[in-house]
PDB file of C-alpha atoms in Angstrom:
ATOM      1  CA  UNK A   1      -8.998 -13.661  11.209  1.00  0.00           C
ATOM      2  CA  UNK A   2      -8.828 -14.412   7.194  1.00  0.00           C
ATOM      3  CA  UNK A   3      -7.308 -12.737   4.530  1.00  0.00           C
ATOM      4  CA  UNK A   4     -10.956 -10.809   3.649  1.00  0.00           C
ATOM      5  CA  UNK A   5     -10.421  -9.126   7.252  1.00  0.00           C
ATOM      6  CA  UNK A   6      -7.610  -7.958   6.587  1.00  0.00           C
ATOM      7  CA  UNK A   7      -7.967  -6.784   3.181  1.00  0.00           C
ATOM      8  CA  UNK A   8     -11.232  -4.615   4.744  1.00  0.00           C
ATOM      9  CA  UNK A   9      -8.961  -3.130   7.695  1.00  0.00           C
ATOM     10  CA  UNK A  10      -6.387  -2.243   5.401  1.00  0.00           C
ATOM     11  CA  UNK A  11      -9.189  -0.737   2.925  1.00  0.00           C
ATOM     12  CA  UNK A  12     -10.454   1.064   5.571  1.00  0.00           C
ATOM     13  CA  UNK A  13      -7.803   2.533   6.945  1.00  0.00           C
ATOM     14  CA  UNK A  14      -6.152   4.015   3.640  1.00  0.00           C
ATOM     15  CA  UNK A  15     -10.260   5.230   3.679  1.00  0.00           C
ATOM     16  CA  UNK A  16      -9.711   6.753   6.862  1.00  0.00           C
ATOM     17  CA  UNK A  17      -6.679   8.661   6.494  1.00  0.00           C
ATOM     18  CA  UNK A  18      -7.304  10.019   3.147  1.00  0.00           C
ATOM     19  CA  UNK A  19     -10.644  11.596   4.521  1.00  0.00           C
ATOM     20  CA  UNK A  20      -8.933  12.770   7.148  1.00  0.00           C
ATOM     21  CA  UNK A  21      -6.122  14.486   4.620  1.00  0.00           C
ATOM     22  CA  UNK A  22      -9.006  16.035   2.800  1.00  0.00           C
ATOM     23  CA  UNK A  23     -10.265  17.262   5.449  1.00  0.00           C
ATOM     24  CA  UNK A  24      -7.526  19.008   6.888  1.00  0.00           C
ATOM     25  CA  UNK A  25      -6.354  20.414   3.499  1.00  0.00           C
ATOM     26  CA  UNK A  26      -9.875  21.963   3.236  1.00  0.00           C
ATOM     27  CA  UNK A  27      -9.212  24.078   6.673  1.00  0.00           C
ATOM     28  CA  UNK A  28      -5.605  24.957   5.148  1.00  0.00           C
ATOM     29  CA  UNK A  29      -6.663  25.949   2.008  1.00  0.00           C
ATOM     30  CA  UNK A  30      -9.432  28.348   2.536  1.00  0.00           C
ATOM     31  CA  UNK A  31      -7.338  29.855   5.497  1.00  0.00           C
ATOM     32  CA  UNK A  32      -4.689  30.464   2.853  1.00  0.00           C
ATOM     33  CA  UNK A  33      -7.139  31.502   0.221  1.00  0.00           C
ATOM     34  CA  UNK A  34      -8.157  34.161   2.823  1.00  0.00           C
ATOM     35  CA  UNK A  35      -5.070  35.519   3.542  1.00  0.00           C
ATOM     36  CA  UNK A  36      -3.612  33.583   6.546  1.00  0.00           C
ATOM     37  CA  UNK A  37       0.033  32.792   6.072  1.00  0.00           C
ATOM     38  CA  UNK A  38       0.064  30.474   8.925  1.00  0.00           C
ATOM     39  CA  UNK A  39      -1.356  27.280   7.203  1.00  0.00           C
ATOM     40  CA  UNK A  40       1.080  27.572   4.393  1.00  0.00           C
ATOM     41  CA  UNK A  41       3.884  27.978   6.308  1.00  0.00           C
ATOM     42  CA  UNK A  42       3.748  24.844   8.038  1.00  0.00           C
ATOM     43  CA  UNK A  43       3.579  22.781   4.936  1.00  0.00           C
ATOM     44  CA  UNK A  44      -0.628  22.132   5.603  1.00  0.00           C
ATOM     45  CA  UNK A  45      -1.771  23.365   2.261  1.00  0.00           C
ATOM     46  CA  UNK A  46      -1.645  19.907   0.606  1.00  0.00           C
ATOM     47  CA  UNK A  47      -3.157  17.046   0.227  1.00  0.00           C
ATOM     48  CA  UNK A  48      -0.103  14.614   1.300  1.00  0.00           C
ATOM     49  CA  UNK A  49      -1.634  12.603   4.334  1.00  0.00           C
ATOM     50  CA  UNK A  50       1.822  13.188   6.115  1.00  0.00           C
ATOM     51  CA  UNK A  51       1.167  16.112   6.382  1.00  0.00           C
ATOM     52  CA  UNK A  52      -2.145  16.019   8.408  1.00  0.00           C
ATOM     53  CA  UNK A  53      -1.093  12.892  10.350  1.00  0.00           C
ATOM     54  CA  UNK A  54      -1.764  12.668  14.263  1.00  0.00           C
ATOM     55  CA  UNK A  55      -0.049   9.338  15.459  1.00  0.00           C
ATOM     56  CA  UNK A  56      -2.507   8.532  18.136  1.00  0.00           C
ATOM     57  CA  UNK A  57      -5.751  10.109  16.098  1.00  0.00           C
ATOM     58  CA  UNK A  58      -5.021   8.764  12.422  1.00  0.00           C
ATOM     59  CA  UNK A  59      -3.109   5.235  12.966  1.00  0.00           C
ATOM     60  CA  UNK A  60      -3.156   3.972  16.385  1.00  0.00           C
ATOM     61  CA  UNK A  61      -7.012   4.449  17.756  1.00  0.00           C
ATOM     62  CA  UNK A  62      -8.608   3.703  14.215  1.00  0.00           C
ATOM     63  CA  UNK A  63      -6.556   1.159  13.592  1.00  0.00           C
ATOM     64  CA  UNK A  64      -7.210  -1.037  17.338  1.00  0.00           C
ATOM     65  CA  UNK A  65     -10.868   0.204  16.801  1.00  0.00           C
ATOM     66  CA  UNK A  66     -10.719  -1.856  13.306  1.00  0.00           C
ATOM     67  CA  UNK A  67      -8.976  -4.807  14.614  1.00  0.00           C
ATOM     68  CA  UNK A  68     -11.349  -5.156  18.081  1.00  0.00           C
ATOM     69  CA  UNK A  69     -14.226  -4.608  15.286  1.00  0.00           C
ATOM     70  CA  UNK A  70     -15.698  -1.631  17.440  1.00  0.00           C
ATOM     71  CA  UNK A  71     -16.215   2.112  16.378  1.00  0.00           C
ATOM     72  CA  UNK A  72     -13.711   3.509  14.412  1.00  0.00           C
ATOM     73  CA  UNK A  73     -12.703   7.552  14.670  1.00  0.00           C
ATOM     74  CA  UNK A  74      -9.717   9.088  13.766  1.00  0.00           C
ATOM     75  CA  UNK A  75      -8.665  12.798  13.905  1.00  0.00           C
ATOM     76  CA  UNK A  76      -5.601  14.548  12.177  1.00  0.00           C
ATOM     77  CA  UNK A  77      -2.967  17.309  13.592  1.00  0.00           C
ATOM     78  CA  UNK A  78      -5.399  20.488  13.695  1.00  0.00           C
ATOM     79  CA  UNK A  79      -4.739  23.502  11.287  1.00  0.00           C
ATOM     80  CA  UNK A  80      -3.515  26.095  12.958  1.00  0.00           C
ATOM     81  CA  UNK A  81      -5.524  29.863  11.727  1.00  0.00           C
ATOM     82  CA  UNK A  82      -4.821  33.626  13.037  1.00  0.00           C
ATOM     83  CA  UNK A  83      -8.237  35.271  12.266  1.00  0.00           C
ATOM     84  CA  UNK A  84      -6.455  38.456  12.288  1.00  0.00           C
ATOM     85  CA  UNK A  85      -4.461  37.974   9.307  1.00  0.00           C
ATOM     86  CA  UNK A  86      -7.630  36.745   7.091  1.00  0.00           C
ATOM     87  CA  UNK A  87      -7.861  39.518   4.218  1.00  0.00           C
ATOM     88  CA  UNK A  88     -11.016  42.422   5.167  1.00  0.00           C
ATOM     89  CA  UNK A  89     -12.520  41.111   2.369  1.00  0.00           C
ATOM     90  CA  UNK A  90     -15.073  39.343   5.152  1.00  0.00           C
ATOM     91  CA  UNK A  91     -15.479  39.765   8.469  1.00  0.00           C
ATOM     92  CA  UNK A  92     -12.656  37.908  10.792  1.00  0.00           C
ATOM     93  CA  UNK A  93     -15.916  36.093  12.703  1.00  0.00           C
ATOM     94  CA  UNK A  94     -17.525  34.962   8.813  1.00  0.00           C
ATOM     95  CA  UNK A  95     -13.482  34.320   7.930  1.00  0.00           C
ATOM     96  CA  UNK A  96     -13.528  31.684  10.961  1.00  0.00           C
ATOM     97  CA  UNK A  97     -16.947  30.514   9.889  1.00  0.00           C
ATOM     98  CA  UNK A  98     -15.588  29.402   6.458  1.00  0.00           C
ATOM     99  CA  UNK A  99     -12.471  28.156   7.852  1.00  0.00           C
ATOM    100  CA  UNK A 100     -14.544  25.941  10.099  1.00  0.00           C
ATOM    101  CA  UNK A 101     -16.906  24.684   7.625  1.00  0.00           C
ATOM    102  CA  UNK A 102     -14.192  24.084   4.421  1.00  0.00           C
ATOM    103  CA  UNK A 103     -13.496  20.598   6.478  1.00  0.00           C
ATOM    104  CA  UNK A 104     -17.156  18.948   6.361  1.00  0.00           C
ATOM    105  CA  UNK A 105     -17.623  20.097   2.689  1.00  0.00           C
ATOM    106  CA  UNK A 106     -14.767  18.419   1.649  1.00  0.00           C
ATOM    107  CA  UNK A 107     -15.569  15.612   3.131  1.00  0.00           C
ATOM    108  CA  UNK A 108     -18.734  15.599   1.260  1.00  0.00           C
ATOM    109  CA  UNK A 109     -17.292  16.489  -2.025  1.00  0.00           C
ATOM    110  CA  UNK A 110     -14.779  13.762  -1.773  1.00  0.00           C
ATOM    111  CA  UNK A 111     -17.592  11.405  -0.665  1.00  0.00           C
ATOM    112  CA  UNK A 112     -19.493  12.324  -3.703  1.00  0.00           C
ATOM    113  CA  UNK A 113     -16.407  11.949  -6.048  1.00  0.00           C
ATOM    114  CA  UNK A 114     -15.459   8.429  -4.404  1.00  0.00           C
ATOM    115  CA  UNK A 115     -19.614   7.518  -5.247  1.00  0.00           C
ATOM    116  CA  UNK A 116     -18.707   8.657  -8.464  1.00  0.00           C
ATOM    117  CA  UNK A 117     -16.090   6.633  -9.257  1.00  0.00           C
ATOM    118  CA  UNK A 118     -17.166   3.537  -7.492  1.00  0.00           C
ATOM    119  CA  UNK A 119     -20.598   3.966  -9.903  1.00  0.00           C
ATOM    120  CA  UNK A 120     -19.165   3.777 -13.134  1.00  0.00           C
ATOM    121  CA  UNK A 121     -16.444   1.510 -12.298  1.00  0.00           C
ATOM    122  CA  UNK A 122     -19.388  -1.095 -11.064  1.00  0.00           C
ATOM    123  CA  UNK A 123     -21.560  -0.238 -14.030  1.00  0.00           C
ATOM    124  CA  UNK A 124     -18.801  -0.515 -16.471  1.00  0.00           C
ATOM    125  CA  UNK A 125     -17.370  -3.999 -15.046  1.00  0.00           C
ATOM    126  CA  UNK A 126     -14.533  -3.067 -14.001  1.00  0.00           C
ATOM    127  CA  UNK A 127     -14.991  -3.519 -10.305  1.00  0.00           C
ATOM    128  CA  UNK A 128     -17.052  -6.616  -8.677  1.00  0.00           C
ATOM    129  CA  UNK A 129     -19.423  -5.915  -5.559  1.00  0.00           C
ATOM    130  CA  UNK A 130     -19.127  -8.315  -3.197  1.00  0.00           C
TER     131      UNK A 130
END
């Protein structure tokens, strides 16, 4: 174990955990966007990692996964939704449907915006690739 393998473990967890946060916010945000007080009131409409933390599912399994150098998954605390409350602007069933799928489209919208960034900082010279 060198100094690189530690660097990429360490790289790959603060990887982890943000996509996990992002994640997470995405369910808390459109819940709240559709009317659900729920997500809001336990503090879940943010992006602060805390906040979405599961000890077990963000730290502890990813994190013996990285050091063994096997599969690495990692979960955060699930947003809690009531349906019931989402605005009638939608049905409660297509509510739950966009609740579901705000997670995964983060992800990929923060995947894109990490390409981004990665791009022009190896283009400009900024970063190295190695």
């Amino acid at each position: 174990m060198n100094l690189e393998f530690f660097r990429n473990v360490i790289v790959s967890m603060i990887a982890l955990i943000l996509s996990i946060a992002v994640h997470e916010f995405g369910h808390a945000f459109v819940a709240d966007r559709l009317g659900d007080k729920l997500p809001r009131s336990q503090g879940r409409v943010t992006l602060n990692p805390i906040a979405h933390m599961s000890l077990l599912g963000t730290v502890a399994l990813p994190l013996i996964g990285l050091v063994l150098g096997g599969f690495v998954i990692g979960w955060g605390k699930p947003v809690m939704v009531q349906p019931v409350s989402f605005s009638r602007r939608f049905r409660m069933k297509t509510g739950h449907l966009m609740v579901a799928a705000a997670g995964p489209i983060m992800n990929l919208l923060f995947g894109m915006v990490i390409s981004i960034i990665l791009l022009v900082c190896v283009r400009s010279g900024w970063c190295r690739t190695s």
